[in-house]
Coordinates of C-alpha atoms and ligand atoms in Angstrom, one line a residue:
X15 CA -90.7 182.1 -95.5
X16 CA -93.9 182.2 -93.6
X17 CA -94.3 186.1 -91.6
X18 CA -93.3 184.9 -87.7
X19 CA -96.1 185.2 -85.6
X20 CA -96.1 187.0 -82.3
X21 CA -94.4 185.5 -79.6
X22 CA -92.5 182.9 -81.9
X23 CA -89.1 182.2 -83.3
X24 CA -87.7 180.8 -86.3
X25 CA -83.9 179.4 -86.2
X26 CA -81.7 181.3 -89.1
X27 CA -78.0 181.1 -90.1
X28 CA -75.6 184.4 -89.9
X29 CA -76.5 186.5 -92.5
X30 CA -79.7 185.5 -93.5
X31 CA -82.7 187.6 -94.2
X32 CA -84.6 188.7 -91.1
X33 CA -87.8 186.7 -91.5
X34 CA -90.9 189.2 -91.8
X35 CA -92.4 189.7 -88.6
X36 CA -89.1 188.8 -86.2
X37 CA -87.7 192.2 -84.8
X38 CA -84.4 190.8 -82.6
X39 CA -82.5 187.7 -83.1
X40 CA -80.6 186.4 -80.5
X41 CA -77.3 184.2 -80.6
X42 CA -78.1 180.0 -80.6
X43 CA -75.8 179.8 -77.8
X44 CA -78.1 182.5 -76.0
X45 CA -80.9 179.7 -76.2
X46 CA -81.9 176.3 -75.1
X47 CA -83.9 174.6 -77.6
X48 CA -86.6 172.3 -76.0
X49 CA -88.0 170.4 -79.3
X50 CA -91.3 172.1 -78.9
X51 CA -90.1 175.6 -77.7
X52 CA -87.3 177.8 -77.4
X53 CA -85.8 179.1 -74.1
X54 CA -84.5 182.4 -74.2
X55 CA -81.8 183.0 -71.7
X56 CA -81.4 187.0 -71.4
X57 CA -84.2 189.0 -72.5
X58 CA -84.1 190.2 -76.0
X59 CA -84.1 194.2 -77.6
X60 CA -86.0 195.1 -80.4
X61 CA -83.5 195.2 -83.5
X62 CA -81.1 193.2 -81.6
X63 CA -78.5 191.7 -83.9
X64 CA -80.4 193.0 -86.9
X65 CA -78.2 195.0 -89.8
X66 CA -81.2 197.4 -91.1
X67 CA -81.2 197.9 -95.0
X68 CA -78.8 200.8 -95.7
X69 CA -77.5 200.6 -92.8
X70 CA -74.0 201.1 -93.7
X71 CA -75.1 203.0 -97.3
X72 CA -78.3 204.4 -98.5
X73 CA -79.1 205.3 -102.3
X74 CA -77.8 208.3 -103.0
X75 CA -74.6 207.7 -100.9
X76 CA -71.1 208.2 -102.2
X77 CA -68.8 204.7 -102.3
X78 CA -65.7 206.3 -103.4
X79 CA -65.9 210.1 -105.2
X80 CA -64.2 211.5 -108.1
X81 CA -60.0 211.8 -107.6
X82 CA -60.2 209.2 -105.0
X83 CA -56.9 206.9 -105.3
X84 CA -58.6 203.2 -105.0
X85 CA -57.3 201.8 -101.8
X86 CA -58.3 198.3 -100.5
X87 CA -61.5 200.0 -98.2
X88 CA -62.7 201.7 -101.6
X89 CA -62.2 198.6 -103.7
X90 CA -64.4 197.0 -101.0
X91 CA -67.1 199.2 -100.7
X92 CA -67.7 199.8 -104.5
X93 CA -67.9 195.9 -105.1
X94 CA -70.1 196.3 -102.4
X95 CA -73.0 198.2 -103.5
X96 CA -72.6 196.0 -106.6
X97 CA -70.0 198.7 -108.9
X98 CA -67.7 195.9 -110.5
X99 CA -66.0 198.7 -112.8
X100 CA -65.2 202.0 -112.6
X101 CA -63.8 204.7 -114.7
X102 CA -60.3 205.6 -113.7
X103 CA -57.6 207.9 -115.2
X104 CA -55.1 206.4 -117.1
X105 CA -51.4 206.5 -115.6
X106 CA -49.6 209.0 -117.4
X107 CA -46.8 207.3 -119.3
X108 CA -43.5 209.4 -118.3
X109 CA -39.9 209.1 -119.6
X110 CA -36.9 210.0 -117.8
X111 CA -33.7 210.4 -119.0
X112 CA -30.2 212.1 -117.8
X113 CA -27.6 214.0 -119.5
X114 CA -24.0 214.5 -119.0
X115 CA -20.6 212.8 -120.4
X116 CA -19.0 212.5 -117.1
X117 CA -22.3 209.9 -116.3
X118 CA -21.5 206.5 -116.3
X119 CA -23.7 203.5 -114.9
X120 CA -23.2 201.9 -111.9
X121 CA -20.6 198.8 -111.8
X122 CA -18.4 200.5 -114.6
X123 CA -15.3 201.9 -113.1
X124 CA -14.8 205.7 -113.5
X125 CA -11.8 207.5 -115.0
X126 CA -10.8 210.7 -114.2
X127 CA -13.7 213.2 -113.9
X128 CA -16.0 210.6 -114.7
X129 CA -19.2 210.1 -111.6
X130 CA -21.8 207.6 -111.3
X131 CA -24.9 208.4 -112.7
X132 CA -27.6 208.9 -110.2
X133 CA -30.8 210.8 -110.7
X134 CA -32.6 208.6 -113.5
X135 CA -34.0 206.1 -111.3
X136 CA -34.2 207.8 -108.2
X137 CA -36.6 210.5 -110.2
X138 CA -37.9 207.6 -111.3
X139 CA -38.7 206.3 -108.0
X140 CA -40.8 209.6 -106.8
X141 CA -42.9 209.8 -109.9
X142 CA -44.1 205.7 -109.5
X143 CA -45.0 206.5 -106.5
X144 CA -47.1 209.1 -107.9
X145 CA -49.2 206.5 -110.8
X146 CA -46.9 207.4 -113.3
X147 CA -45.5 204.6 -116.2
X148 CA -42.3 205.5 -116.2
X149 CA -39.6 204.6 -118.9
X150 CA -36.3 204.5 -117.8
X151 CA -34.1 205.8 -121.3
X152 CA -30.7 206.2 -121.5
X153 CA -27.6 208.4 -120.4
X154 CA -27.5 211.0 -122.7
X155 CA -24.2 212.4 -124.1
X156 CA -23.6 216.3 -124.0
X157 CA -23.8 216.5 -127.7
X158 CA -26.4 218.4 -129.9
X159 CA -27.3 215.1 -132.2
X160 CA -27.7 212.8 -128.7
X161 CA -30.0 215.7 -127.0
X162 CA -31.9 216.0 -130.2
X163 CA -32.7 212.1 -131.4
X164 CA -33.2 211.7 -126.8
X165 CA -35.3 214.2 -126.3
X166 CA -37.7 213.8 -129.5
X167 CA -38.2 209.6 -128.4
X168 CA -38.9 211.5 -124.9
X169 CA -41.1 213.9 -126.5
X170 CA -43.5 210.2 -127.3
X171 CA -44.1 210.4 -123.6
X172 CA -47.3 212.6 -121.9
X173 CA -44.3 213.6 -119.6
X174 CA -40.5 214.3 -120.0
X175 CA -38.4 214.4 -117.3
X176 CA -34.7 215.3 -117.9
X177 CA -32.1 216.1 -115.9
X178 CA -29.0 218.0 -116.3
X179 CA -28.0 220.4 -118.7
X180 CA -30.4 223.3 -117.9
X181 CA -28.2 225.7 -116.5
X182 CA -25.8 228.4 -118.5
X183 CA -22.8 226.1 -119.3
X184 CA -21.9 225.5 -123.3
X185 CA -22.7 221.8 -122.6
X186 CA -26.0 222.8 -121.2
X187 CA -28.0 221.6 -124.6
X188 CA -30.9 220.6 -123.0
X189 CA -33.7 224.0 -123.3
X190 CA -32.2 224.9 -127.1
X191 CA -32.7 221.5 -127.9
X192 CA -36.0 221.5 -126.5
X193 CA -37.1 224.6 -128.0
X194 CA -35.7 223.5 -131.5
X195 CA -37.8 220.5 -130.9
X196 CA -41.0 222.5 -130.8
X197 CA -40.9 223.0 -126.9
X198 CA -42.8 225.8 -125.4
X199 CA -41.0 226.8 -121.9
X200 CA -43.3 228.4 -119.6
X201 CA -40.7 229.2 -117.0
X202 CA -36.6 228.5 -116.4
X203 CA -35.4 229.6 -113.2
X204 CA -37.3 229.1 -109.7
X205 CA -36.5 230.5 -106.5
X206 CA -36.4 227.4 -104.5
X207 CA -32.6 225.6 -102.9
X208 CA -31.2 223.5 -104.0
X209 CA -32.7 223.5 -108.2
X210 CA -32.4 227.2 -109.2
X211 CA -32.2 226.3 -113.3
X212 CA -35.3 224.5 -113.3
X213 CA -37.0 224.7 -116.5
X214 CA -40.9 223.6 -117.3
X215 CA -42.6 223.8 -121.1
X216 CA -44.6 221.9 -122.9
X217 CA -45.0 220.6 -126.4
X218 CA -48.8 220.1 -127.3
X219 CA -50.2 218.0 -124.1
X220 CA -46.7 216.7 -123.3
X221 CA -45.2 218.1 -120.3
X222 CA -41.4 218.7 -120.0
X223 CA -39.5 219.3 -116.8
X224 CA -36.0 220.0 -117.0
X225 CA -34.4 218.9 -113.3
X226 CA -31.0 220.5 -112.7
X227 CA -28.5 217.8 -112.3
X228 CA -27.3 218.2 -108.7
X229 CA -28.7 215.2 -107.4
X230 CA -30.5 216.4 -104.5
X231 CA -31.8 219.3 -107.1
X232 CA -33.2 216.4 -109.3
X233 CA -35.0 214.5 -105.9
X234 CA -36.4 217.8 -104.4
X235 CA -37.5 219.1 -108.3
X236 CA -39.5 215.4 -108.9
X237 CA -41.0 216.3 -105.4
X238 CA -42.2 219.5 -105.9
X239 CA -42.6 220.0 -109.5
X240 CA -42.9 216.9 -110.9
X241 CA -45.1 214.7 -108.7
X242 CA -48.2 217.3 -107.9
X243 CA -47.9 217.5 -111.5
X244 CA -48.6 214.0 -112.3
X245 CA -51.2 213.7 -109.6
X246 CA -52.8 216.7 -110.8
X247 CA -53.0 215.2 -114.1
X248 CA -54.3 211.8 -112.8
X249 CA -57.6 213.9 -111.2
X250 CA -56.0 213.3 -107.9
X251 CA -58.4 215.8 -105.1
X252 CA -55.9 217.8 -103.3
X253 CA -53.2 216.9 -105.7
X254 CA -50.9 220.4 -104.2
X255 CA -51.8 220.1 -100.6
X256 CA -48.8 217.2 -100.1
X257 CA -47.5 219.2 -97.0
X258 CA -47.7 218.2 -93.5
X259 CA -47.3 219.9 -90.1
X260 CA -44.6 219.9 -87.5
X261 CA -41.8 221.7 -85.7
X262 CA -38.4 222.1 -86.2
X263 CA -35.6 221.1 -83.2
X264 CA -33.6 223.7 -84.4
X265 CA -33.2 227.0 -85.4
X266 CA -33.7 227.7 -89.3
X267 CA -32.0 230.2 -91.0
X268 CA -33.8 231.9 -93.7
X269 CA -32.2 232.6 -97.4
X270 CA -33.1 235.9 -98.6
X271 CA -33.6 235.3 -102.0
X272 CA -34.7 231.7 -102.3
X273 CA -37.2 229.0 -100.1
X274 CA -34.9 226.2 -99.0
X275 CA -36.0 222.6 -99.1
X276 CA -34.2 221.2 -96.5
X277 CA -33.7 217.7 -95.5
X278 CA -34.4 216.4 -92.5
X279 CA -35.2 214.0 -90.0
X280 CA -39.0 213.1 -89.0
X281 CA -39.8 211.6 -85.5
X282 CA -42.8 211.6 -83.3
X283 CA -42.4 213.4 -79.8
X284 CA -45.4 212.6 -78.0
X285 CA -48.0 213.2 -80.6
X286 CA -45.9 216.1 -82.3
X287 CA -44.2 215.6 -85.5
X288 CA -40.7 217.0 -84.9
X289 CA -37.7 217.2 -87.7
X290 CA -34.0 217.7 -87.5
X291 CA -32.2 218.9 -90.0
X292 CA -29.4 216.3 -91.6
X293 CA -26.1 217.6 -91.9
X294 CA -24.9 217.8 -95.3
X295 CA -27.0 220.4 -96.9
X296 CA -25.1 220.4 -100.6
X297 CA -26.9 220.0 -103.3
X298 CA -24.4 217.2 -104.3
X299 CA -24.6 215.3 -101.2
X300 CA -27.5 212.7 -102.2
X301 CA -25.9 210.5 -99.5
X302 CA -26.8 212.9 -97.2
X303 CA -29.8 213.3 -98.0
X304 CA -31.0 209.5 -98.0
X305 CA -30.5 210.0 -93.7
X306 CA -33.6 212.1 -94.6
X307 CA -37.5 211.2 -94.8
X308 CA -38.8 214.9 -94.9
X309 CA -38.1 218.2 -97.1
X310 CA -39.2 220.9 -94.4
X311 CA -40.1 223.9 -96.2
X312 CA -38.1 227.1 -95.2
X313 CA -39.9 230.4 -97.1
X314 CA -37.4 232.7 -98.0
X315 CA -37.2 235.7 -95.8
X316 CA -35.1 238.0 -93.3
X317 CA -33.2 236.3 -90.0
X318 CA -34.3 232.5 -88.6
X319 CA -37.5 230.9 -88.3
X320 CA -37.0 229.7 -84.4
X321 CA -36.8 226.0 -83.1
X322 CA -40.1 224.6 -82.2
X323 CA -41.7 226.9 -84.9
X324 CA -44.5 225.4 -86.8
X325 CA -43.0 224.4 -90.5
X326 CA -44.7 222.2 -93.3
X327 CA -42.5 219.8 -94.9
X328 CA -42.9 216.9 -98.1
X329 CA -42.0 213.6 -97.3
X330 CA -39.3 212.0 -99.0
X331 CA -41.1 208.7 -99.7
Ligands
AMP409 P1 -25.7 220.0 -114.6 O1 -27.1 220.3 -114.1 O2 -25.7 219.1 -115.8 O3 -24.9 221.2 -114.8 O4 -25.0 219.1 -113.5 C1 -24.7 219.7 -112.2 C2 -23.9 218.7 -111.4 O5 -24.6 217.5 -111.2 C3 -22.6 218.3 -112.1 O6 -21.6 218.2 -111.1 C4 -23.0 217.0 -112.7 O7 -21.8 216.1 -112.9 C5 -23.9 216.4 -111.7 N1 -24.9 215.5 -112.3 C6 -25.6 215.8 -113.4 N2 -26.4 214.8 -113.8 C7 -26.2 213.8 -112.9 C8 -26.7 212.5 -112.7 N3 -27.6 212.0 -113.5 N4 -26.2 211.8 -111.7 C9 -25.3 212.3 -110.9 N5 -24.8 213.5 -111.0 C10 -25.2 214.3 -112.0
MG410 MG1 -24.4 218.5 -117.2

């Protein structure tokens, strides 16, 4: 296109290039077009309507940085300045599988002492939520041959997650097992309630958790054991710093030996995040827990950490 001379003005469509020499382009319904000239209704400022070159990004700018999690903004903006592929972590592949005899599926009817199985898919759940490929494997028998041929397919995975059998029972197969397997545990036993036996090794790059099999154990394990875990593994910036801010409405009392995940309530109150504890606070009592959204964090300590006292809780997603 011809540069505009001074004075003159050149009809373009939305998102055309500025021809050289215009500096403001005003809207066609701001104008009354003559034939020979153009009438300018309201008087026009330099740059007007104009999106400068790197305006919204200049060279050198950062689209989308390392251990970003692509949402629909940063899929955007990297097509944007032209990136049509990226490099991106692969989704650690994870199996999960339970152990017990008393387990039986859902829809089967339960004899005496039998219960319905609940953690695999639930612990599933969490760790999907956190990028993993999960494999869903199934309920294992409180045998030495099951654990074995169970936990070596597991083994297959970048991740094993298992629940049950970790505590100091006979049928509690699932460390020796492990360790007869070639697993390395790094630690057995936290000081967290509800999931005291909580057991973590590893076997070459494979990681192994080993959730208790309380129910609410195995959700509040996959939340904080599990999942920062897999994020951390996935390059995810910040991967630990999943806790939030707010204030409890009541009074908390404080375990002595062991922080306390407790499960509670989130609402906002004003702009204040504020939780209230659920009742039902057993480590069995999933059904409980599912009134829940938040894990508020409780430190163990001496006496009760006072109502409207700032706390930091997980959410239960
Ligand atoms: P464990 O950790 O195997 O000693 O199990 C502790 C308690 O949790 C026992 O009452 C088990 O019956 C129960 N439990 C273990 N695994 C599961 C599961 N997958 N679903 C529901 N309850 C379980
Ligand atoms: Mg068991």
């Amino acid at each position: 296109m011809e540069p505009l001379p001074a004075r003159a003005a050149a009809g373009i469509a939305t998102g055309s290039a500025v021809p050289e020499g215009a500096d403001a382009v005003v809207p066609v319904e701001r104008v009354v077009d003559h034939g020979d000239r153009v009438e300018i209704l309201e008087p026009a400022v330099t740059g007007q309507h104009i999106r400068p070159r790197g305006g919204d990004a200049r060279e050198g700018d950062v689209a989308a940085s390392a251990g970003t999690r692509l949402g629909a903004a940063h899929i955007g903006a990297l097509a944007a300045v032209g990136i049509g592929e990226v490099q991106c972590s692969v989704r650690p592949r994870v199996a999960v599988l339970a152990t017990g005899s008393e387990l039986r599926p859902a829809g089967e009817s339960l004899a005496f002492g039998q219960i319905y199985e609940s953690n695999r898919e639930m612990i599933a759940t969490v760790l999907r939520a956190a990028g993993a490929d999960v494999k869903v494997m199934p309920v294992v028998e409180d045998d030495e041959g099951a654990h074995q041929a169970a936990l070596e397919r597991g083994l297959a995975a970048d991740v094993l997650v298992t629940s049950g059998g970790v505590s100091m029972g006979p049928h509690d197969l699932v460390r020796r097992v492990a360790a007869d397997l070639g697993v390395e545990e790094v630690f057995w036993g936290v000081a967290i309630k509800p999931g005291k036996p909580l057991s973590f090794g590893v076997r070459g790059a494979t990681l192994v958790f080993g959730l208790p099999g309380n129910p609410v154990s195995s959700l509040v394990g996959s939340l904080v054991f599990a999942r920062p875990a897999l994020l951390e593994r996935q390059g995810l910036a910040g991967a630990h710093s999943g806790y939030e801010h707010g204030r409890s409405t009541i009074a908390l009392r404080r375990n002595p030996q062991r922080d306390e995940f407790v499960r509670a309530r989130r609402r906002l109150d004003e702009d204040a995040v504020v939780l209230t504890p659920v009742t039902g606070q057993e480590s069995h009592m999933i059904v409980r827990a599912a009134a829940a959204d938040a894990l508020i964090h409780v430190p163990r300590g001496g006496g009760e950490i006072a109502a409207g006292t700032p706390i930091r809780y997980l959410r239960i997603e």
